[in-house]
Tab-separated table of C-alpha atoms in Angstrom:
chain	number	residue	atom	x	y	z
L	175	UNK	CA	175.263	175.488	-8.325
L	176	UNK	CA	173.588	177.114	-11.583
L	177	UNK	CA	174.803	180.078	-10.581
L	178	UNK	CA	178.798	178.558	-9.858
L	179	UNK	CA	178.431	176.940	-12.991
L	180	UNK	CA	177.205	179.883	-14.928
L	181	UNK	CA	179.342	182.776	-13.798
L	182	UNK	CA	182.502	181.216	-14.765
L	183	UNK	CA	181.612	181.634	-18.500
L	184	UNK	CA	179.962	184.780	-18.342
L	185	UNK	CA	182.847	186.038	-16.377
L	186	UNK	CA	184.902	184.836	-19.387
L	187	UNK	CA	182.914	186.430	-21.834
L	188	UNK	CA	182.732	190.267	-20.149
L	189	UNK	CA	187.173	189.131	-20.492
L	190	UNK	CA	186.862	188.774	-23.991
L	191	UNK	CA	184.672	191.733	-24.519
L	192	UNK	CA	186.482	194.291	-22.174
L	193	UNK	CA	189.699	196.208	-22.593
L	194	UNK	CA	193.017	195.877	-21.325
L	195	UNK	CA	192.205	198.390	-17.891
L	196	UNK	CA	189.261	196.279	-17.291
L	197	UNK	CA	190.418	192.878	-18.348
L	198	UNK	CA	193.018	193.295	-16.278
L	199	UNK	CA	191.053	194.750	-12.864
L	200	UNK	CA	191.162	192.641	-10.415
L	201	UNK	CA	187.154	191.746	-9.014
L	202	UNK	CA	183.641	190.024	-10.132
L	203	UNK	CA	183.193	190.630	-13.973
L	204	UNK	CA	179.366	190.464	-14.535
L	205	UNK	CA	179.155	193.022	-18.309
L	206	UNK	CA	182.252	194.442	-19.948
L	207	UNK	CA	182.052	198.481	-18.795
L	208	UNK	CA	184.404	199.261	-21.490
L	209	UNK	CA	183.316	197.502	-24.628
L	210	UNK	CA	186.809	196.411	-26.844
L	211	UNK	CA	186.699	194.037	-29.387
L	212	UNK	CA	190.304	194.611	-30.327
L	213	UNK	CA	190.976	190.753	-28.837
L	214	UNK	CA	188.481	189.530	-31.157
L	215	UNK	CA	189.841	190.986	-33.533
L	216	UNK	CA	193.478	189.879	-32.806
L	217	UNK	CA	191.650	185.853	-32.654
L	218	UNK	CA	189.992	185.635	-35.750
L	219	UNK	CA	192.798	187.418	-37.655
L	220	UNK	CA	194.652	184.190	-36.955
L	221	UNK	CA	195.529	181.814	-39.627
L	222	UNK	CA	196.300	179.162	-37.159
L	223	UNK	CA	193.237	179.231	-35.115
L	224	UNK	CA	191.373	178.976	-38.415
L	225	UNK	CA	193.491	176.030	-39.200
L	226	UNK	CA	192.851	174.656	-35.460
L	227	UNK	CA	189.226	175.118	-36.133
L	228	UNK	CA	188.512	173.043	-39.640
L	229	UNK	CA	190.809	170.262	-38.151
L	230	UNK	CA	188.630	169.971	-34.925
L	231	UNK	CA	185.493	170.439	-36.713
L	232	UNK	CA	186.521	167.672	-39.551
L	233	UNK	CA	187.658	165.353	-35.657
L	234	UNK	CA	184.383	165.901	-34.411
L	235	UNK	CA	181.452	165.422	-37.486
L	236	UNK	CA	183.745	162.816	-39.194
L	237	UNK	CA	184.716	161.269	-35.845
L	238	UNK	CA	181.189	161.048	-34.262
L	239	UNK	CA	179.198	159.702	-37.849
L	240	UNK	CA	182.399	157.006	-37.806
L	241	UNK	CA	182.498	156.677	-33.913
L	242	UNK	CA	178.046	156.503	-34.314
L	243	UNK	CA	177.990	154.126	-36.966
L	244	UNK	CA	181.073	151.622	-35.867
L	245	UNK	CA	179.421	151.262	-32.587
L	246	UNK	CA	176.123	150.227	-34.151
L	247	UNK	CA	177.573	147.425	-35.804
L	248	UNK	CA	179.174	146.204	-33.074
L	249	UNK	CA	176.662	146.745	-30.512
L	250	UNK	CA	174.017	145.291	-32.414
L	251	UNK	CA	175.128	141.478	-32.709
L	252	UNK	CA	176.482	141.576	-29.013
L	253	UNK	CA	171.857	142.399	-28.059
L	254	UNK	CA	171.178	138.941	-30.236
L	255	UNK	CA	170.823	136.167	-28.295
L	256	UNK	CA	171.635	134.010	-30.878
L	257	UNK	CA	175.255	135.166	-31.481
L	258	UNK	CA	177.143	132.118	-30.166
L	259	UNK	CA	179.270	132.928	-27.897
L	260	UNK	CA	178.386	136.330	-27.068
L	261	UNK	CA	179.316	136.728	-23.448
L	262	UNK	CA	182.751	135.779	-24.371
L	263	UNK	CA	183.324	138.859	-27.131
L	264	UNK	CA	181.677	141.400	-24.779
L	265	UNK	CA	183.879	140.215	-21.407
L	266	UNK	CA	186.897	140.985	-24.529
L	267	UNK	CA	185.990	144.178	-24.965
L	268	UNK	CA	184.852	144.783	-21.818
L	269	UNK	CA	188.628	144.050	-20.247
L	270	UNK	CA	189.364	146.526	-22.844
L	271	UNK	CA	187.661	149.161	-20.993
L	272	UNK	CA	189.450	148.725	-17.636
L	273	UNK	CA	192.945	147.802	-18.645
L	274	UNK	CA	195.588	149.616	-21.128
L	275	UNK	CA	199.047	149.117	-22.136
L	276	UNK	CA	199.882	152.840	-21.385
L	277	UNK	CA	201.541	155.286	-23.723
L	278	UNK	CA	204.538	154.191	-24.686
L	279	UNK	CA	202.977	151.260	-25.921
L	280	UNK	CA	199.678	153.279	-27.827
L	281	UNK	CA	202.702	155.122	-29.573
L	282	UNK	CA	205.029	152.361	-30.638
L	283	UNK	CA	201.537	151.245	-32.386
L	284	UNK	CA	200.312	154.502	-33.565
L	285	UNK	CA	203.662	154.702	-35.520
L	286	UNK	CA	203.603	150.889	-36.668
L	287	UNK	CA	200.163	151.175	-38.454
L	288	UNK	CA	201.378	154.215	-40.314
L	289	UNK	CA	199.169	157.044	-38.254
L	290	UNK	CA	201.924	159.102	-37.492
L	291	UNK	CA	201.301	162.571	-38.466
L	292	UNK	CA	198.235	161.611	-39.933
L	293	UNK	CA	194.016	163.596	-39.361
L	294	UNK	CA	193.591	159.843	-38.985
L	295	UNK	CA	194.908	159.740	-35.673
L	296	UNK	CA	192.394	161.670	-34.230
L	297	UNK	CA	189.367	159.176	-35.357
L	298	UNK	CA	191.028	155.247	-35.212
L	299	UNK	CA	192.438	155.073	-32.237
L	300	UNK	CA	189.000	155.628	-30.439
L	301	UNK	CA	186.585	154.468	-32.982
L	302	UNK	CA	184.524	152.546	-30.874
L	303	UNK	CA	184.512	153.746	-27.323
L	304	UNK	CA	183.832	150.701	-25.452
L	305	UNK	CA	181.028	152.867	-22.554
L	306	UNK	CA	179.132	153.880	-25.191
L	307	UNK	CA	179.015	150.915	-26.970
L	308	UNK	CA	177.702	148.786	-24.053
L	309	UNK	CA	175.192	151.686	-23.852
L	310	UNK	CA	173.596	150.831	-26.835
L	311	UNK	CA	174.040	147.062	-26.639
L	312	UNK	CA	172.148	147.009	-23.460
L	313	UNK	CA	169.458	149.794	-25.506
L	314	UNK	CA	169.210	147.456	-28.250
L	315	UNK	CA	168.459	144.619	-25.597
L	316	UNK	CA	165.470	146.467	-24.742
L	317	UNK	CA	163.844	146.209	-27.597
L	318	UNK	CA	161.192	144.067	-27.522
L	319	UNK	CA	161.930	140.397	-29.887
L	320	UNK	CA	158.926	140.559	-31.581
L	321	UNK	CA	159.494	143.013	-34.113
L	322	UNK	CA	162.440	141.811	-35.236
L	323	UNK	CA	160.626	137.997	-35.540
L	324	UNK	CA	157.579	139.878	-37.253
L	325	UNK	CA	160.475	141.233	-39.577
L	326	UNK	CA	161.868	138.704	-40.051
L	327	UNK	CA	158.848	136.627	-41.097
L	328	UNK	CA	158.121	139.380	-43.760
L	329	UNK	CA	161.571	138.568	-45.065
L	330	UNK	CA	164.041	141.464	-44.019
L	331	UNK	CA	167.587	140.016	-43.263
L	332	UNK	CA	169.651	141.291	-39.900
L	333	UNK	CA	170.734	144.363	-42.039
L	334	UNK	CA	167.370	145.727	-42.996
L	335	UNK	CA	165.988	145.106	-39.286
L	336	UNK	CA	169.266	147.162	-38.179
L	337	UNK	CA	168.558	150.111	-40.298
L	338	UNK	CA	164.948	149.623	-40.506
L	339	UNK	CA	163.264	149.071	-37.045
L	340	UNK	CA	166.761	148.800	-34.669
L	341	UNK	CA	168.140	152.434	-35.746
L	342	UNK	CA	164.525	154.547	-36.369
L	343	UNK	CA	163.924	153.467	-32.531
L	344	UNK	CA	167.489	154.035	-31.040
L	345	UNK	CA	167.875	157.919	-31.711
L	346	UNK	CA	167.103	159.386	-28.125
L	347	UNK	CA	170.539	156.915	-27.177
L	348	UNK	CA	172.153	157.852	-30.584
L	349	UNK	CA	171.918	161.565	-29.989
L	350	UNK	CA	173.258	161.331	-26.439
L	351	UNK	CA	175.951	158.972	-27.818
L	352	UNK	CA	176.743	161.638	-30.213
L	353	UNK	CA	176.678	164.738	-27.582
L	354	UNK	CA	179.711	162.277	-25.913
L	355	UNK	CA	181.704	161.924	-28.881
L	356	UNK	CA	181.241	165.216	-30.058
L	357	UNK	CA	182.359	166.835	-27.120
L	358	UNK	CA	185.596	164.177	-26.220
L	359	UNK	CA	186.388	164.837	-29.808
L	360	UNK	CA	185.766	168.610	-29.704
L	361	UNK	CA	187.717	168.739	-26.322
L	362	UNK	CA	191.197	166.673	-26.901
L	363	UNK	CA	194.063	168.199	-27.739
L	364	UNK	CA	196.760	164.970	-26.125
L	365	UNK	CA	197.142	163.207	-29.336
L	366	UNK	CA	197.642	166.250	-31.481
L	367	UNK	CA	200.284	166.882	-28.723
L	368	UNK	CA	202.145	163.220	-29.218
L	369	UNK	CA	201.232	162.229	-32.850
L	370	UNK	CA	201.144	165.245	-35.014
L	371	UNK	CA	203.878	167.531	-36.125
L	372	UNK	CA	202.623	168.936	-38.517
L	373	UNK	CA	201.415	172.694	-37.770
L	374	UNK	CA	198.626	172.188	-40.278
L	375	UNK	CA	197.098	169.387	-39.101
L	376	UNK	CA	196.917	170.010	-35.264
L	377	UNK	CA	193.282	171.390	-33.771
L	378	UNK	CA	192.141	174.491	-32.430
L	379	UNK	CA	192.594	172.605	-28.766
L	380	UNK	CA	196.423	172.251	-29.138
L	381	UNK	CA	196.176	176.086	-29.859
L	382	UNK	CA	193.998	177.008	-27.010
L	383	UNK	CA	196.961	175.643	-25.242
L	384	UNK	CA	199.365	177.256	-26.108
L	385	UNK	CA	197.922	180.272	-25.795
L	386	UNK	CA	196.336	179.961	-22.110
L	387	UNK	CA	198.864	177.761	-20.277
L	388	UNK	CA	202.164	177.841	-22.214
L	389	UNK	CA	202.039	180.897	-23.191
L	390	UNK	CA	204.253	179.993	-26.487
L	391	UNK	CA	202.324	180.902	-29.448
L	392	UNK	CA	203.926	184.800	-29.190
L	393	UNK	CA	202.136	186.248	-32.384
L	394	UNK	CA	198.218	184.919	-31.159
L	395	UNK	CA	198.838	186.228	-28.023
L	396	UNK	CA	198.812	189.678	-29.287
L	397	UNK	CA	202.539	190.495	-29.246
L	398	UNK	CA	202.952	191.298	-32.862
L	399	UNK	CA	203.152	195.090	-34.114
L	400	UNK	CA	199.220	194.940	-34.630
L	401	UNK	CA	197.988	194.169	-31.000
L	402	UNK	CA	199.894	195.113	-27.547
L	403	UNK	CA	200.862	192.707	-24.638
L	404	UNK	CA	198.005	194.824	-22.405
L	405	UNK	CA	195.397	192.455	-24.451
L	406	UNK	CA	197.239	189.188	-23.359
L	407	UNK	CA	193.743	188.879	-20.767
L	408	UNK	CA	191.654	189.369	-23.229
L	409	UNK	CA	192.981	187.414	-26.594
L	410	UNK	CA	193.483	184.990	-23.195
L	411	UNK	CA	189.391	185.009	-23.015
L	412	UNK	CA	187.925	185.433	-26.767
L	413	UNK	CA	189.849	182.257	-27.502
L	414	UNK	CA	188.500	180.154	-24.405
L	415	UNK	CA	185.112	181.387	-25.697
L	416	UNK	CA	185.794	181.022	-29.397
L	417	UNK	CA	186.806	176.960	-28.595
L	418	UNK	CA	183.769	176.834	-26.720
L	419	UNK	CA	181.233	178.261	-28.873
L	420	UNK	CA	180.495	175.864	-31.155
L	421	UNK	CA	179.459	173.555	-28.376
L	422	UNK	CA	176.851	175.862	-27.163
L	423	UNK	CA	175.466	175.871	-30.387
L	424	UNK	CA	174.760	172.323	-31.118
L	425	UNK	CA	173.686	171.714	-27.570
L	426	UNK	CA	170.642	172.787	-27.391
L	427	UNK	CA	169.359	170.705	-29.775
L	428	UNK	CA	170.742	167.329	-28.468
L	429	UNK	CA	169.436	168.274	-25.117
L	430	UNK	CA	165.951	167.260	-24.889
L	431	UNK	CA	167.050	163.642	-25.548
L	432	UNK	CA	170.183	163.517	-23.168
L	433	UNK	CA	168.464	162.589	-19.834
L	434	UNK	CA	165.964	159.880	-22.008
L	435	UNK	CA	168.495	158.608	-24.276
L	436	UNK	CA	171.031	157.614	-20.769
L	437	UNK	CA	167.763	156.771	-18.734
L	438	UNK	CA	167.205	154.126	-21.396
L	439	UNK	CA	170.337	152.536	-22.527
L	440	UNK	CA	171.326	151.645	-18.904
L	441	UNK	CA	167.954	149.800	-17.725
L	442	UNK	CA	168.995	146.237	-18.970
L	443	UNK	CA	173.173	145.025	-17.921
């Protein structure tokens, strides 16, 4: 299973730094036999790629931070037994996880909210993912109530309890949910295709799709005077690697929290 997961990544990495002849060779690519960094140079020289990269970083960082904030503000009250009608609120929120309006009603809603052609359309519609919020709520419910009671005796209010006690104890599950949100934001491209027409606000994944699937971005594909169409396979591979590397860099810092946070957050329903 490890080989099946790792080999496609090694294959793409090898092609991205291979000469045109080597990149087009049929068979397995474990390491580049003819090293050529022209494809990487072509990718890194494209202004469009860096514009998309900046928009993707903004979307991932700001979107993940705001999602964690809003999920905590939503999950904490729902985890407290003294909240009136909390089960009703939970069922209403849970309903949205199974039923949606569809593409056309969602498009009309986004347009009526004035989010068309705005970078906030990447963040606002999915600000509180239902499943992740429920995982966080279940984790909050597993925290002993005695901690909250002792804090209230000392004069702490709900906000102070959330910031000083609950959130510090929730680092594993928060790191897990942050990783889920960050990967989701980084890989997303469909909303950009639907709601964004300004090229300066497109995300990296949209450019990646144009290069790898539709072949519509001729300049980035290397059909300019500087590059030759022979580098098309290497340029596609280099663009994929460029899009994957940021998540690979972030993941090791959150990996130790991943399994622990997922298991703890699923203990209590």
